[in-house]
mmCIF file of C-alpha atoms in Angstrom:
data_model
loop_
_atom_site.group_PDB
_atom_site.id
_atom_site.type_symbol
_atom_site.label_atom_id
_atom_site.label_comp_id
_atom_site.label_asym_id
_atom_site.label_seq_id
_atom_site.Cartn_x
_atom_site.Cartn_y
_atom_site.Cartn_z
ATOM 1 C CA UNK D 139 0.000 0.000 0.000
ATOM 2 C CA UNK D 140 1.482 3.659 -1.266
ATOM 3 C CA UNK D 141 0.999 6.411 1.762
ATOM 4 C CA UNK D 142 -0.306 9.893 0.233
ATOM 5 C CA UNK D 143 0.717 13.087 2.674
ATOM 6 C CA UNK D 144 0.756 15.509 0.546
ATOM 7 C CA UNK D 145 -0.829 16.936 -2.849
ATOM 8 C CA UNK D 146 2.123 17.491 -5.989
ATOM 9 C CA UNK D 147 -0.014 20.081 -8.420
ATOM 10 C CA UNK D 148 -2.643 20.216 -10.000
ATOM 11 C CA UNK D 149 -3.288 19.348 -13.765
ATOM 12 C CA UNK D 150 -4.721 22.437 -14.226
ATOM 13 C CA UNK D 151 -1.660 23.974 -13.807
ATOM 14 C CA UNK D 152 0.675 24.539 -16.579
ATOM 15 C CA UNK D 153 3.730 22.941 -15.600
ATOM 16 C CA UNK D 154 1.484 19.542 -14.394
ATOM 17 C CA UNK D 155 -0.055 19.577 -17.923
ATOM 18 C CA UNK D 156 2.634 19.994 -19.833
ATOM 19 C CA UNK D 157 4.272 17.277 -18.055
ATOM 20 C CA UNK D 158 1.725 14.826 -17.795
ATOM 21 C CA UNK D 159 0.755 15.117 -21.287
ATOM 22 C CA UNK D 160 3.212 11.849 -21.982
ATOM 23 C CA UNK D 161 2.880 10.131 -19.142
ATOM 24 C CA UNK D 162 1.086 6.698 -17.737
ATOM 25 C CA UNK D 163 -1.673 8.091 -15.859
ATOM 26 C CA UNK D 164 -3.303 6.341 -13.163
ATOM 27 C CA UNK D 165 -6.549 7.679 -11.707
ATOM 28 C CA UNK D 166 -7.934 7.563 -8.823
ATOM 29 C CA UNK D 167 -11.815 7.485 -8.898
ATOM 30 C CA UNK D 168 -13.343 8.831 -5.734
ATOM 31 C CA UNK D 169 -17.060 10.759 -5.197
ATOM 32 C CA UNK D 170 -17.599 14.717 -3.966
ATOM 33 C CA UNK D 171 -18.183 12.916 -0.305
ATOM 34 C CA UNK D 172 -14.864 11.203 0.008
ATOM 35 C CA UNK D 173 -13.163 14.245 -1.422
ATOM 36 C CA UNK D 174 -14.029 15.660 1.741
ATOM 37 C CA UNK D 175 -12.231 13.459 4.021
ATOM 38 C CA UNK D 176 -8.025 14.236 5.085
ATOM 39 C CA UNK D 177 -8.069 10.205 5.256
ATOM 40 C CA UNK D 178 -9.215 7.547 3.511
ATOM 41 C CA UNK D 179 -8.315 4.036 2.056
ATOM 42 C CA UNK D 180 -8.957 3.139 -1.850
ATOM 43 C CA UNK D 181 -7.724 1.574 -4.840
ATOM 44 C CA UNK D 182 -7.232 3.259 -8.190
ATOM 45 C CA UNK D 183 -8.239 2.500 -11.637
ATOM 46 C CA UNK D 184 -5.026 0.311 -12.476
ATOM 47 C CA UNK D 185 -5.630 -2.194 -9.255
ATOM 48 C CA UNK D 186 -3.109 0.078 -7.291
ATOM 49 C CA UNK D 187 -3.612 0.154 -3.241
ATOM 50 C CA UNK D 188 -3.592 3.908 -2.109
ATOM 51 C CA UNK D 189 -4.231 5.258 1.882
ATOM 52 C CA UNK D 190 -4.161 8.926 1.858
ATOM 53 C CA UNK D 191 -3.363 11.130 5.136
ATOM 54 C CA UNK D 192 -3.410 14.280 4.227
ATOM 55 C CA UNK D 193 -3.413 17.926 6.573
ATOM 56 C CA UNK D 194 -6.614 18.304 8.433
ATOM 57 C CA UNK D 195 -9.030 20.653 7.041
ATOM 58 C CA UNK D 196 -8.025 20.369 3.531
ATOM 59 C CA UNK D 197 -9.357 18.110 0.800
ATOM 60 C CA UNK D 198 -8.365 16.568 -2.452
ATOM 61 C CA UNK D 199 -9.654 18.615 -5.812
ATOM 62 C CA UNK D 200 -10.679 17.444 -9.102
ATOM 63 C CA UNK D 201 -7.390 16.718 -10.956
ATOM 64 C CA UNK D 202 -5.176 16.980 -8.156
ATOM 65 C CA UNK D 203 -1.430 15.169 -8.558
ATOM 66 C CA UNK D 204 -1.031 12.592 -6.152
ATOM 67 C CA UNK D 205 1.896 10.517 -7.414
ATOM 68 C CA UNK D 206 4.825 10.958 -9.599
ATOM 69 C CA UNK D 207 7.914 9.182 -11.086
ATOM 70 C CA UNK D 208 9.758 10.986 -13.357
ATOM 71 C CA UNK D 209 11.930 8.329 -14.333
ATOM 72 C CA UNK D 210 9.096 5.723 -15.305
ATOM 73 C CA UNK D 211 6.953 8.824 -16.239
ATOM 74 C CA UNK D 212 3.960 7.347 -14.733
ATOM 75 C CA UNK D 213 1.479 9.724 -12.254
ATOM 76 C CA UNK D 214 -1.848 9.234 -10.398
ATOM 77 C CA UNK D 215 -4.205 11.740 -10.613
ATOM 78 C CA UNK D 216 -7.716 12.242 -8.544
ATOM 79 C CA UNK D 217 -10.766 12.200 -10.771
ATOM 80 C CA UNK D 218 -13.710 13.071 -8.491
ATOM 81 C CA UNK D 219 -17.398 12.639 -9.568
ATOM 82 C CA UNK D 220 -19.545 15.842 -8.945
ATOM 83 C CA UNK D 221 -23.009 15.518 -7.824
ATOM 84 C CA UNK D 222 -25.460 16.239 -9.771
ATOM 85 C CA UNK D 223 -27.308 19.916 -9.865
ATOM 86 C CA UNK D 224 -30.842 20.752 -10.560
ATOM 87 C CA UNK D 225 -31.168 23.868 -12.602
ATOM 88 C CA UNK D 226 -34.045 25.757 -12.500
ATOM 89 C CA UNK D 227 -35.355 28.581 -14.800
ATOM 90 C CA UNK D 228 -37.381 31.211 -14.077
ATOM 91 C CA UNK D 229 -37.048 33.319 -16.923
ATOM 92 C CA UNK D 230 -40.885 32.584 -18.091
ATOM 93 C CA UNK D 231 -41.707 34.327 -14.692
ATOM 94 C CA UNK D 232 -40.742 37.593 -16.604
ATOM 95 C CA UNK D 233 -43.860 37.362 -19.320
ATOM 96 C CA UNK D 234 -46.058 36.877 -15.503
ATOM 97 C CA UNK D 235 -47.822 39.675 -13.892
ATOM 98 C CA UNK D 236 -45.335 41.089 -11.000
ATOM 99 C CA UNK D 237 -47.763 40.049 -8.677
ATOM 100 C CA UNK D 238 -47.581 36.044 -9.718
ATOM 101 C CA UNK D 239 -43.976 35.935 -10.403
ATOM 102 C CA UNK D 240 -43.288 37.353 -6.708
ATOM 103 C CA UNK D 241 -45.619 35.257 -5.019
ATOM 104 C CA UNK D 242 -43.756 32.098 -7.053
ATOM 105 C CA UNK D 243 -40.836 33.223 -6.347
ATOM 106 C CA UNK D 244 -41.571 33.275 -2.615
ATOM 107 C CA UNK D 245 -43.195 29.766 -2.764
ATOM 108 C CA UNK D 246 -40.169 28.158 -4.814
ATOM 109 C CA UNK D 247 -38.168 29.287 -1.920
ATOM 110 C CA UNK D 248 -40.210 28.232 0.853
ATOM 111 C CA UNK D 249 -40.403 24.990 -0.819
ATOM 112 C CA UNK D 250 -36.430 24.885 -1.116
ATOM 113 C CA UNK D 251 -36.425 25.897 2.594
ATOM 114 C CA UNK D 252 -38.035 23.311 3.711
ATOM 115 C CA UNK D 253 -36.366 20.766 1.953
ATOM 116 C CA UNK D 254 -32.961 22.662 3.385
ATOM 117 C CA UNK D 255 -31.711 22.582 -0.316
ATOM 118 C CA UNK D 256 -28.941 24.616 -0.790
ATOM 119 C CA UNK D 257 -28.974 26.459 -3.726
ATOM 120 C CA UNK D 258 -27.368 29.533 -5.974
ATOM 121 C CA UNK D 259 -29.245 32.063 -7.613
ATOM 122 C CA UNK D 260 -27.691 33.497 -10.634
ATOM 123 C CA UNK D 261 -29.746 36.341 -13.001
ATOM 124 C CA UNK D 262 -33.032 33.743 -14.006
ATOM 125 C CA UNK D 263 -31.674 30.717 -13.057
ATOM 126 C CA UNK D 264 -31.450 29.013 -9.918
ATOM 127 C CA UNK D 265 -28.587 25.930 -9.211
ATOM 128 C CA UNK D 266 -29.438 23.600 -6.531
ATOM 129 C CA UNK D 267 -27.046 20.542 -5.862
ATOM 130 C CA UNK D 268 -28.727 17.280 -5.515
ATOM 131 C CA UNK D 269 -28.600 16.310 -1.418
ATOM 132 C CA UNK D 270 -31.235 13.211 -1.997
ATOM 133 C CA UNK D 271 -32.124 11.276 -5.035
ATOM 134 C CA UNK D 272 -33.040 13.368 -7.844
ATOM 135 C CA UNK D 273 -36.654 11.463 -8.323
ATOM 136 C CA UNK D 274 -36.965 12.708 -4.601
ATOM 137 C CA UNK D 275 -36.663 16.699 -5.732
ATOM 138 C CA UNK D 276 -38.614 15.955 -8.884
ATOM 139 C CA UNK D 277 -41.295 14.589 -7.287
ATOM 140 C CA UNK D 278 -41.450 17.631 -4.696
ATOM 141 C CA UNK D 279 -40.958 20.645 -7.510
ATOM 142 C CA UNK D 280 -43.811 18.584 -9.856
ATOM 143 C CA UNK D 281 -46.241 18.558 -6.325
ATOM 144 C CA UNK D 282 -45.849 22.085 -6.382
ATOM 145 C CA UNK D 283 -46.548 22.652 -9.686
ATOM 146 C CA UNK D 284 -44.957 26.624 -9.495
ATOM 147 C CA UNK D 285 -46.632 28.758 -12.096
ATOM 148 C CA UNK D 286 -43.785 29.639 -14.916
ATOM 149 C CA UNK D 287 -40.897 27.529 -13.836
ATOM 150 C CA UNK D 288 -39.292 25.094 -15.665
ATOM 151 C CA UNK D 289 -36.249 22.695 -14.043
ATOM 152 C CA UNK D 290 -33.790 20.248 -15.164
ATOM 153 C CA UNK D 291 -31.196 17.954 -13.818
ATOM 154 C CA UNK D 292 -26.963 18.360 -15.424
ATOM 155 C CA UNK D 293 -24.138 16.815 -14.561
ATOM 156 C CA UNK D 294 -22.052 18.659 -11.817
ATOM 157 C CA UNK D 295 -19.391 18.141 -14.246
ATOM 158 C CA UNK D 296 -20.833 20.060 -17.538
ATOM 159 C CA UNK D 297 -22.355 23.030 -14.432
ATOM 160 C CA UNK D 298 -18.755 23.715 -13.472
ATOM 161 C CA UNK D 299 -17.080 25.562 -16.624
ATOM 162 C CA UNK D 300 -20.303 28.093 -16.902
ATOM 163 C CA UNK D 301 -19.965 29.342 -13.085
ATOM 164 C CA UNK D 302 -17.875 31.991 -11.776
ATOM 165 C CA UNK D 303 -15.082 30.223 -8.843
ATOM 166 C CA UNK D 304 -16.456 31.281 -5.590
ATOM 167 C CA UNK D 305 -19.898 29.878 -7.423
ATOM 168 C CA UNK D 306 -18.366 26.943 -8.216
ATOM 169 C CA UNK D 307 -17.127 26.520 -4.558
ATOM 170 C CA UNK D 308 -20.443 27.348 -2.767
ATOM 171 C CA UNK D 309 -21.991 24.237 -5.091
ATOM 172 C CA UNK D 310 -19.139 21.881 -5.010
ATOM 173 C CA UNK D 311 -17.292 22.773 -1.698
ATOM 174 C CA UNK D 312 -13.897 23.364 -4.168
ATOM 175 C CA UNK D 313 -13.808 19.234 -4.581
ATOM 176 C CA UNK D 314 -14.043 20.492 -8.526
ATOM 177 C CA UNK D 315 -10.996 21.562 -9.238
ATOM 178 C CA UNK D 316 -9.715 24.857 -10.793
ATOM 179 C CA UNK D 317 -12.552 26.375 -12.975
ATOM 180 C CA UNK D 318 -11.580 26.997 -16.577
ATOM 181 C CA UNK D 319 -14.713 28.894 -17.752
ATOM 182 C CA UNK D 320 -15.872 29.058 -21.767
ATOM 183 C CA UNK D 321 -14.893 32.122 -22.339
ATOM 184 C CA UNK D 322 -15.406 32.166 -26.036
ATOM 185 C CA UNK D 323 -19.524 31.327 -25.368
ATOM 186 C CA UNK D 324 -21.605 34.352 -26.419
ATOM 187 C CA UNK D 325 -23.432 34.376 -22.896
ATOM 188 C CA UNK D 326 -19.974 35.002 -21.052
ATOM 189 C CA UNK D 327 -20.294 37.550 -18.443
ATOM 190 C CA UNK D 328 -17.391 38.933 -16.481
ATOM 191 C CA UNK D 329 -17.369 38.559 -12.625
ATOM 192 C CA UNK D 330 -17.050 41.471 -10.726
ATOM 193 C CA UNK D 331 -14.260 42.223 -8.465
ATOM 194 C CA UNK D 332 -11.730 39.438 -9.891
ATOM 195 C CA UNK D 333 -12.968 40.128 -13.377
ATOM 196 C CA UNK D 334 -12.567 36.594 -14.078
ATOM 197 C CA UNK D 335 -14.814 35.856 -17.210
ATOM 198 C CA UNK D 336 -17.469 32.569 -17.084
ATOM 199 C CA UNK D 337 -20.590 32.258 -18.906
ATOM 200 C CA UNK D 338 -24.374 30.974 -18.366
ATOM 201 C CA UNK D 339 -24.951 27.487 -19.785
ATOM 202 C CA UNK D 340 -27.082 27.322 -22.676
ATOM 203 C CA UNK D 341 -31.124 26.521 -21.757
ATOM 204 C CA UNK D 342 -31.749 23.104 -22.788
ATOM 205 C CA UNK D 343 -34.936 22.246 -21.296
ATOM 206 C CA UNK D 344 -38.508 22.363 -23.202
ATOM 207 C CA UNK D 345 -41.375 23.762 -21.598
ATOM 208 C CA UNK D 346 -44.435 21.436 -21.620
ATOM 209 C CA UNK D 347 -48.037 22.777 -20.940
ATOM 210 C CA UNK D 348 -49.220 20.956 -17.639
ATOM 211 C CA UNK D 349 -46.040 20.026 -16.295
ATOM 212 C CA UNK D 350 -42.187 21.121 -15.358
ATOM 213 C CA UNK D 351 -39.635 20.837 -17.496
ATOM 214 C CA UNK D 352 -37.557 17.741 -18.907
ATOM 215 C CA UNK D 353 -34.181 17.111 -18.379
ATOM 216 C CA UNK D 354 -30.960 18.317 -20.953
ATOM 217 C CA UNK D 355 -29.752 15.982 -22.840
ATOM 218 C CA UNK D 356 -26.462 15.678 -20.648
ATOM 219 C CA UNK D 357 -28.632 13.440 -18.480
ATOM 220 C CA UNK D 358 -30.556 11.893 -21.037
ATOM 221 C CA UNK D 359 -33.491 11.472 -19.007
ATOM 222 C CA UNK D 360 -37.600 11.840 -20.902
ATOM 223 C CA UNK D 361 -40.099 13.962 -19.331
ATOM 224 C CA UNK D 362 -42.000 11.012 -17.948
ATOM 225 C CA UNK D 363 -39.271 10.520 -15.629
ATOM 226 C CA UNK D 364 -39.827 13.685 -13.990
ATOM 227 C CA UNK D 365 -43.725 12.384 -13.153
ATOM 228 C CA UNK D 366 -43.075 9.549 -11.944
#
């Protein structure tokens, strides 16, 4: 079993990439939960037995270095699995008297509240990271039935490159990595303060008369899912 104390780079980073782009890479797989812990025991993709004791109070990120050997230019790298997000819209609330889109608004988040969903507002579209099984939040924002919104379920993964960093790290506790936004995307908006650029992912869901929304097509799940 190999030890792991400390964290080499990042592959993010120039110097990592550049690097790595020749090497053996072994990965190891782990979930946003166990990214959390400063110890834990696991064995990577290539069958190779790994404990990892790292500093108290931080955490392994997306793409992290973790081993390296320059000689047999082989590395291990962490690949973490980001939950899930529900995105929801409420851009249709704008064609809505003022009077029904507040008083949806206000129920949306009452609803959320009660749940104790976290979630991130940004311009028309809410982000709310998946704490229970997504059929579970389906089946409470279709019992609601809120007038003008539509909602969808994304990979964490695709989410990550269209959100500004600190809104990255309020959805994914930083377990994602560094953020490399799409800056060439025609909905790119600039953050302000670090003037970092990111943009707003592109609206894939449908709206269909007498229910929510479907999901994208990054989850490849039918509307009838979301009624069940």
């Amino acid at each position: 079993m190999i030890l792991i104390e400390t964290v080499l780079g990042n592959i993010g980073d120039r110097e990592w990439a550049e690097r790595l782009s020749a090497a053996n890479t072994d990965l190891l797989e782990i979930d946003q939960w166990e990214a959390q812990k400063s110890r834990f025991r696991k064995t990577t993709a290539k069958g190779l037995e790994i404990a990892v004791s790292i500093d108290r109070g931080t955490h392994i990120r997306d793409g992290d270095v973790l081993l390296w050997d320059a000689q047999a230019l082989s590395a291990l790298v962490a690949r973490i699995e980001l939950r899930d997000v529900m995105i929801v819209h409420l851009d249709e609330l704008m064609s809505l008297t003022r009077e029904v889109a507040m008083r949806t608004c206000v129920e949306l988040g009452h609803a959320m509240g009660n749940q104790h969903w976290p979630a991130l507002v940004k311009d028309t579209v809410v982000y709310v990271p998946l704490t229970v099984d997504r059929k579970v939040m389906a089946s409470v924002m279709n019992t609601h039935r809120f007038e003008g919104i539509r909602y969808e379920f994304v990979s964490g993964r695709d989410v990550v490159p269209y959100l500004a960093p600190h809104e990255s790290r309020r959805l994914f506790g930083g377990a994602e990595g560094p953020v490399h936004s799409h800056t060439h995307e025609s909905y790119a908006g600039i953050e302000s303060g670090s003037g970092r650029v990111y943009g707003h992912p592109p609206m894939h869901v449908h709206a269909h008369s007498g229910t929510q929304g479907q999901t994208s097509s990054a989850t490849a799940r039918s509307a009838h899912d979301h009624r069940e």
